[in-house]
PDB file of C-alpha atoms and ligand atoms in Angstrom:
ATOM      1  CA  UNK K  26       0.000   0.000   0.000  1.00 66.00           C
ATOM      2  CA  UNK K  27       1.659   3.529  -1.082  1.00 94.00           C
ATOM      3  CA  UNK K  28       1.318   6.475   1.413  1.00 97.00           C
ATOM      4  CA  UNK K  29      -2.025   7.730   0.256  1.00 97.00           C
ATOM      5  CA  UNK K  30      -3.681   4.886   0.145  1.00 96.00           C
ATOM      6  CA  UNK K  31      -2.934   4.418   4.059  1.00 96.00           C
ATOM      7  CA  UNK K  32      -3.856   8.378   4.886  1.00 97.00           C
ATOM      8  CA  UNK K  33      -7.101   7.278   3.299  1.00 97.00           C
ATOM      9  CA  UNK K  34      -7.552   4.221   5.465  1.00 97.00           C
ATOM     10  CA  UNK K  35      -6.423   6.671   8.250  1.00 97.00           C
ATOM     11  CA  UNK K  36      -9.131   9.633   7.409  1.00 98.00           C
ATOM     12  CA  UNK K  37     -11.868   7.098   7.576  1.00 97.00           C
ATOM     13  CA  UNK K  38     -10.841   5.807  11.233  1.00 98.00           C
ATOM     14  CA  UNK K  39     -10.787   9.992  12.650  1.00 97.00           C
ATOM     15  CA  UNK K  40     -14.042  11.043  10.481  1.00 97.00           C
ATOM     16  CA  UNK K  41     -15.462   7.644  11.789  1.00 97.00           C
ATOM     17  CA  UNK K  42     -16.131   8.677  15.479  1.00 97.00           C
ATOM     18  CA  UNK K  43     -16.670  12.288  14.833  1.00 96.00           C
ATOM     19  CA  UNK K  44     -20.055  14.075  14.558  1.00 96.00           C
ATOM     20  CA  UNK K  45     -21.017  16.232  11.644  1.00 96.00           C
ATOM     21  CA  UNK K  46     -20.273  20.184  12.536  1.00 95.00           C
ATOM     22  CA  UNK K  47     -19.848  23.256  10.950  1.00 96.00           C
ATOM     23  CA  UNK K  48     -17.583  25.737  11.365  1.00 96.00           C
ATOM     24  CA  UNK K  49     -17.574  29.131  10.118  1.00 97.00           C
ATOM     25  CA  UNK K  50     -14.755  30.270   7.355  1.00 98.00           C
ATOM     26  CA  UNK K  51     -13.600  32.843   9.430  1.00 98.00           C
ATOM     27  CA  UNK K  52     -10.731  31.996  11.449  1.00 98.00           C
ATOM     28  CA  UNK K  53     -12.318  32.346  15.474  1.00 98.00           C
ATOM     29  CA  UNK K  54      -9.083  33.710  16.531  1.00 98.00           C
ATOM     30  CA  UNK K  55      -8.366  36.721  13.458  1.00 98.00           C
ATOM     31  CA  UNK K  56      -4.836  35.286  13.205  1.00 98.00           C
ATOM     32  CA  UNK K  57      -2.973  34.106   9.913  1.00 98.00           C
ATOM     33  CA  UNK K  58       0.561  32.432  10.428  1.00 98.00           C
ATOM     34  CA  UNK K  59       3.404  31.649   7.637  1.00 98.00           C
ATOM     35  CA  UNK K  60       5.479  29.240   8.529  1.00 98.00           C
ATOM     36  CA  UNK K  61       8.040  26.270   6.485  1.00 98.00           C
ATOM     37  CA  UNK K  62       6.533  23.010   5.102  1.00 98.00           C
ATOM     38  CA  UNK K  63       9.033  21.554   7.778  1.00 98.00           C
ATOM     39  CA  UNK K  64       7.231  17.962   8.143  1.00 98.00           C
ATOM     40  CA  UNK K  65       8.677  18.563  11.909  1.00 98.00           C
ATOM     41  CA  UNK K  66       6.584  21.936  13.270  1.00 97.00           C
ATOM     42  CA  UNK K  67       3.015  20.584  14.210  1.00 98.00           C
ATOM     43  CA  UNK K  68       1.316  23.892  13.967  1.00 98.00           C
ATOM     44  CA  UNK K  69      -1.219  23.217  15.620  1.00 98.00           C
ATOM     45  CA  UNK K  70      -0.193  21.009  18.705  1.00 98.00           C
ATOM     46  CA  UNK K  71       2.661  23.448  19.246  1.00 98.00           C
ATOM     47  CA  UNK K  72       0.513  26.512  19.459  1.00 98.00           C
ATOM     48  CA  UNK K  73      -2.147  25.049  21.081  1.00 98.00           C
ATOM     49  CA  UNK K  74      -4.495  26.345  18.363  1.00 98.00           C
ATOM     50  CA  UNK K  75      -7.817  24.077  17.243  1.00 97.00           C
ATOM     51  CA  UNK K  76      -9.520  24.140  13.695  1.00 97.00           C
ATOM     52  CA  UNK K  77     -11.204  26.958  12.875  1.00 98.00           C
ATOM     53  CA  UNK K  78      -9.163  28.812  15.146  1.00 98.00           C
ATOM     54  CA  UNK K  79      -6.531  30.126  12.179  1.00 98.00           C
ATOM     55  CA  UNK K  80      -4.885  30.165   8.571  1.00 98.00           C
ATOM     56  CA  UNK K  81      -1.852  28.793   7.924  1.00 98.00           C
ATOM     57  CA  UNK K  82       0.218  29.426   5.003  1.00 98.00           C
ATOM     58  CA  UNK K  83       3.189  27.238   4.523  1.00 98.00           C
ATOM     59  CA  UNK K  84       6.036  27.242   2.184  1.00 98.00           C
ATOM     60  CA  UNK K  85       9.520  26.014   1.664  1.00 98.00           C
ATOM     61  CA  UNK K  86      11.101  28.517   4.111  1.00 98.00           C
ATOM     62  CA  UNK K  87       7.879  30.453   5.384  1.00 98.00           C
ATOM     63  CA  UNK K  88       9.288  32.882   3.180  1.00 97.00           C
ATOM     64  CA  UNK K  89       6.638  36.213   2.762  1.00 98.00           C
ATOM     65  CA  UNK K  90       6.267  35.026  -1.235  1.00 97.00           C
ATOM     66  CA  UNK K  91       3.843  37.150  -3.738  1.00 97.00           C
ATOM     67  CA  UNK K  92       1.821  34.223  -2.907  1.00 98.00           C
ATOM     68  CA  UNK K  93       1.904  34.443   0.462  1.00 98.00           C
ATOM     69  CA  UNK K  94       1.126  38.388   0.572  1.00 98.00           C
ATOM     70  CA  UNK K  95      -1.957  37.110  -2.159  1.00 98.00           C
ATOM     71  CA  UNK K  96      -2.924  34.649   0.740  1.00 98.00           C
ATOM     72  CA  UNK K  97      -2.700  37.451   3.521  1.00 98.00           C
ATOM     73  CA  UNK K  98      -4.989  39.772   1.731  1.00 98.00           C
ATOM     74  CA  UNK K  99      -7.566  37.650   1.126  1.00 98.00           C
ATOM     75  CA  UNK K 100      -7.223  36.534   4.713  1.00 98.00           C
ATOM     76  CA  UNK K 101      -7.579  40.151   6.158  1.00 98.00           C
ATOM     77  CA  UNK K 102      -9.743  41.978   3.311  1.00 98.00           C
ATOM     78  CA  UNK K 103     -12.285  38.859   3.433  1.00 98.00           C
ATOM     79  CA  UNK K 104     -12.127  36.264   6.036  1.00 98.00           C
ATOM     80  CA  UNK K 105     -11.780  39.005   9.553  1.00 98.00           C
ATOM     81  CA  UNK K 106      -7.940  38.057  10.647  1.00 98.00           C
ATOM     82  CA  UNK K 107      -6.011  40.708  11.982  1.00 98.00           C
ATOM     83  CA  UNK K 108      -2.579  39.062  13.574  1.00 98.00           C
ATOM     84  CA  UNK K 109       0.271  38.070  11.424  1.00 98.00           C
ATOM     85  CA  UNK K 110       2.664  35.334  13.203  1.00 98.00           C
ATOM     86  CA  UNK K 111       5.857  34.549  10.621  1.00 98.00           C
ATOM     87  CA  UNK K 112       7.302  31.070  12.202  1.00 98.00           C
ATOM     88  CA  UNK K 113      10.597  29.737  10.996  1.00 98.00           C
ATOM     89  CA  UNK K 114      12.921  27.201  12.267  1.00 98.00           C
ATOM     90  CA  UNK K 115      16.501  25.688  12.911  1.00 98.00           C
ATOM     91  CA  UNK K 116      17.744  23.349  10.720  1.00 98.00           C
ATOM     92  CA  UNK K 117      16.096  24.724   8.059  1.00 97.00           C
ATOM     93  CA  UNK K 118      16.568  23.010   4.532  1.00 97.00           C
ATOM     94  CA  UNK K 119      16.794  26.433   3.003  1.00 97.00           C
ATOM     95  CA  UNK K 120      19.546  27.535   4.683  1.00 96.00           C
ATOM     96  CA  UNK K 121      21.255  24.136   3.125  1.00 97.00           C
ATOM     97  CA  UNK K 122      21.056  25.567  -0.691  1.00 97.00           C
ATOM     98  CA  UNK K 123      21.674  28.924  -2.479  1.00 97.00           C
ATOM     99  CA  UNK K 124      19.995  30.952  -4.855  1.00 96.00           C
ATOM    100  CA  UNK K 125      22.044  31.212  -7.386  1.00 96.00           C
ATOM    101  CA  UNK K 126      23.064  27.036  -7.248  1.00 97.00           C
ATOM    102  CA  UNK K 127      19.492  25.899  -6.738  1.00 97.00           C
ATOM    103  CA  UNK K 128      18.571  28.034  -9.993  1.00 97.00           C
ATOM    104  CA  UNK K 129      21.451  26.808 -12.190  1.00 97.00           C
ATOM    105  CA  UNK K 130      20.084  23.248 -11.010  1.00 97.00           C
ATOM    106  CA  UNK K 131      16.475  23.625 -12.266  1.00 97.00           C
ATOM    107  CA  UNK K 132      18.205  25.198 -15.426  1.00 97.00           C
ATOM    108  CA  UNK K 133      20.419  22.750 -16.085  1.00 97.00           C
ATOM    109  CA  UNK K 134      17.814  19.487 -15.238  1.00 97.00           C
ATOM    110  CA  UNK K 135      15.541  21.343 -17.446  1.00 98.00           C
ATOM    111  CA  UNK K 136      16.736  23.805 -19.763  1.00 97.00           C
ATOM    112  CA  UNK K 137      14.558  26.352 -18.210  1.00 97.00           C
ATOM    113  CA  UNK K 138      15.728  29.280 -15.973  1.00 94.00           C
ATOM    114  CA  UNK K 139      12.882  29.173 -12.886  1.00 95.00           C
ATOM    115  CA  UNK K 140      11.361  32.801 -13.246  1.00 94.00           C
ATOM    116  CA  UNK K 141      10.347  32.385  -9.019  1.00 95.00           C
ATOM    117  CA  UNK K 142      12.841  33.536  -6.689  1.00 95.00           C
ATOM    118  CA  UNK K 143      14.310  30.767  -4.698  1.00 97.00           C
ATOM    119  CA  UNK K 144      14.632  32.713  -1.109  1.00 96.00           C
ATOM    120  CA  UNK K 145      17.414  30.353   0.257  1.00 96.00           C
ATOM    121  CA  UNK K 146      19.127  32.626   3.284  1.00 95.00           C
ATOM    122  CA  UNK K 147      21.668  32.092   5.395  1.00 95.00           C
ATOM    123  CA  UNK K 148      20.557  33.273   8.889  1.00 96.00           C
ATOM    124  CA  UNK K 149      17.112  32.793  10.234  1.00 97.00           C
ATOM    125  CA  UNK K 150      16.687  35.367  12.436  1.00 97.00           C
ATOM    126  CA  UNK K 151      17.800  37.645   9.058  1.00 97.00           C
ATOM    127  CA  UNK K 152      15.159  35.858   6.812  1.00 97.00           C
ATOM    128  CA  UNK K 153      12.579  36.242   9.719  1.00 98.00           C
ATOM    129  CA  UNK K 154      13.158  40.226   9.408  1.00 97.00           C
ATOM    130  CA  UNK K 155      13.003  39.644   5.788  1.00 97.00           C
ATOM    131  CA  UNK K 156       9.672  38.355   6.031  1.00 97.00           C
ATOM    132  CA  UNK K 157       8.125  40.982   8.935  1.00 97.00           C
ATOM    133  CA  UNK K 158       9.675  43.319   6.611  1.00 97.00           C
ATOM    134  CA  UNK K 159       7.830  42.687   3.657  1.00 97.00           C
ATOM    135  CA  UNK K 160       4.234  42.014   5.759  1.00 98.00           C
ATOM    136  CA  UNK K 161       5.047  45.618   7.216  1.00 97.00           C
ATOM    137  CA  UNK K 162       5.324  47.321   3.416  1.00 97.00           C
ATOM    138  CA  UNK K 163       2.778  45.297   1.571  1.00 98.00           C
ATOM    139  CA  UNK K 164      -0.341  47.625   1.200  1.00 97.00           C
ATOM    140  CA  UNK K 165      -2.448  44.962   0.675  1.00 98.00           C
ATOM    141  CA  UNK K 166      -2.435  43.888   3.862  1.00 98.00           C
ATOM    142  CA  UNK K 167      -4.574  46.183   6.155  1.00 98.00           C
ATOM    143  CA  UNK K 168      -3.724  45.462   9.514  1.00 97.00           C
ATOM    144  CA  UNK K 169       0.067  45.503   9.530  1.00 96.00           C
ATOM    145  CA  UNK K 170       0.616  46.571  13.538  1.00 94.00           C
ATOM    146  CA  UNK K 171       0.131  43.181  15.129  1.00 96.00           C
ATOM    147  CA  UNK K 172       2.776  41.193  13.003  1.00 97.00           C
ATOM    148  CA  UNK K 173       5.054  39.635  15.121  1.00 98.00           C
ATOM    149  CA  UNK K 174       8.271  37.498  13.487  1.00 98.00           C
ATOM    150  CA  UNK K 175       9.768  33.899  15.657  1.00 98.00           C
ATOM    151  CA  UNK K 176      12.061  31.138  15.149  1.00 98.00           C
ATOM    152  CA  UNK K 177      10.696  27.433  15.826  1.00 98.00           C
ATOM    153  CA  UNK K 178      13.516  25.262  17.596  1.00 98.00           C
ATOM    154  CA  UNK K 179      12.882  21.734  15.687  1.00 98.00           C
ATOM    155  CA  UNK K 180      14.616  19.871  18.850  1.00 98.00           C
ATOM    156  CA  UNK K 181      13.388  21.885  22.052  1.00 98.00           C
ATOM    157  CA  UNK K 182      10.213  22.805  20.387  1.00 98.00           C
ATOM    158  CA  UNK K 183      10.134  25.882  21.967  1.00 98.00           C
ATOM    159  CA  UNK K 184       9.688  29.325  19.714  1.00 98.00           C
ATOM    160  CA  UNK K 185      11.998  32.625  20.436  1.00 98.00           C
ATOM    161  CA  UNK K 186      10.966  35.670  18.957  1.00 98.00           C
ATOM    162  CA  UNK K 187      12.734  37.893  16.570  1.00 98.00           C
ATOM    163  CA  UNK K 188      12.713  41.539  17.077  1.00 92.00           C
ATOM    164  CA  UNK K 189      11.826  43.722  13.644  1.00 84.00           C
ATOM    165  CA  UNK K 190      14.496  46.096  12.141  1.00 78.00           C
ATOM    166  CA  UNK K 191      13.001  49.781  12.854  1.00 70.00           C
TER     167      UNK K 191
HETATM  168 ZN1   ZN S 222      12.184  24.988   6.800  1.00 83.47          ZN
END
């Protein structure tokens, strides 16, 4: 049996006990966070947060992407959040590449040059101001003074915040 086939079997023994509810498309708790696709960071256990509590974007990195500013808007403008939380982590495989070898990489495998930026970086806490950074100057996003930036510690599991340039 591939992977899939056993999240299937595993879906149908957590929806099996549950009863049918509804909850609303507005996150309860107004709060989008970006954070890495890091198959380590449980969002949700290590926050404490339930569903329908809040959105989370997730990318190689948690990197503040066009995408992810896209995701934000529509987050703010139509679905009531109002807190930005940026989460990345140690040992992040991002901060294993480069830019510039990545995208020779994809070029050479492929014969096409990637036309997205590759956002490798060498210090977290750097790529974490990145990120506030670009939250803080994107006017699509509305509410912009309750963005706060941390780094997730894959092996404590304990999250340290990361002050914002001024
Ligand atoms: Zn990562």
């Amino acid at each position: 049996m591939d992977t899939i086939d056993e999240l299937l079997t595993n879906n149908r023994t957590f929806a099996e006990p549950l009863a049918d509810r509804h909850l609303d498309v507005e996150p309860s708790r107004q709060l989008a966070i970006v954070t890495c696709m890091d198959s380590r960071l449980d969002v949700f256990a290590a926050l404490g947060l339930g569903d329908g509590e809040a959105h989370v974007l997730r990318n190689a990195g948690g990197v503040v992407s066009d995408d992810v500013i896209r995701s934000l808007a529509i987050s703010q403008r139509r679905l009531g959040t109002r807190e930005v939380m940026l989460i990345h982590h140690t040992d992040c495989g991002m901060e294993k590449i480069t830019d510039e070898g990545f995208r020779v990489e994809l070029e050479e495998a492929t014969g096409i040059a990637p036309e997205f930026p590759i956002e490798s970086f060498k210090s977290v806490d750097e790529s974490v101001r990145e990120s506030l950074d670009r939250v803080r100057r994107s006017p699509f996003i509305p509410h912009r003074d309750a963005v706060r930036g941390f780094v997730y510690d894959v092996d404590t599991h304990r999250l340290r915040e990361v002050e914002a340039d001024d």
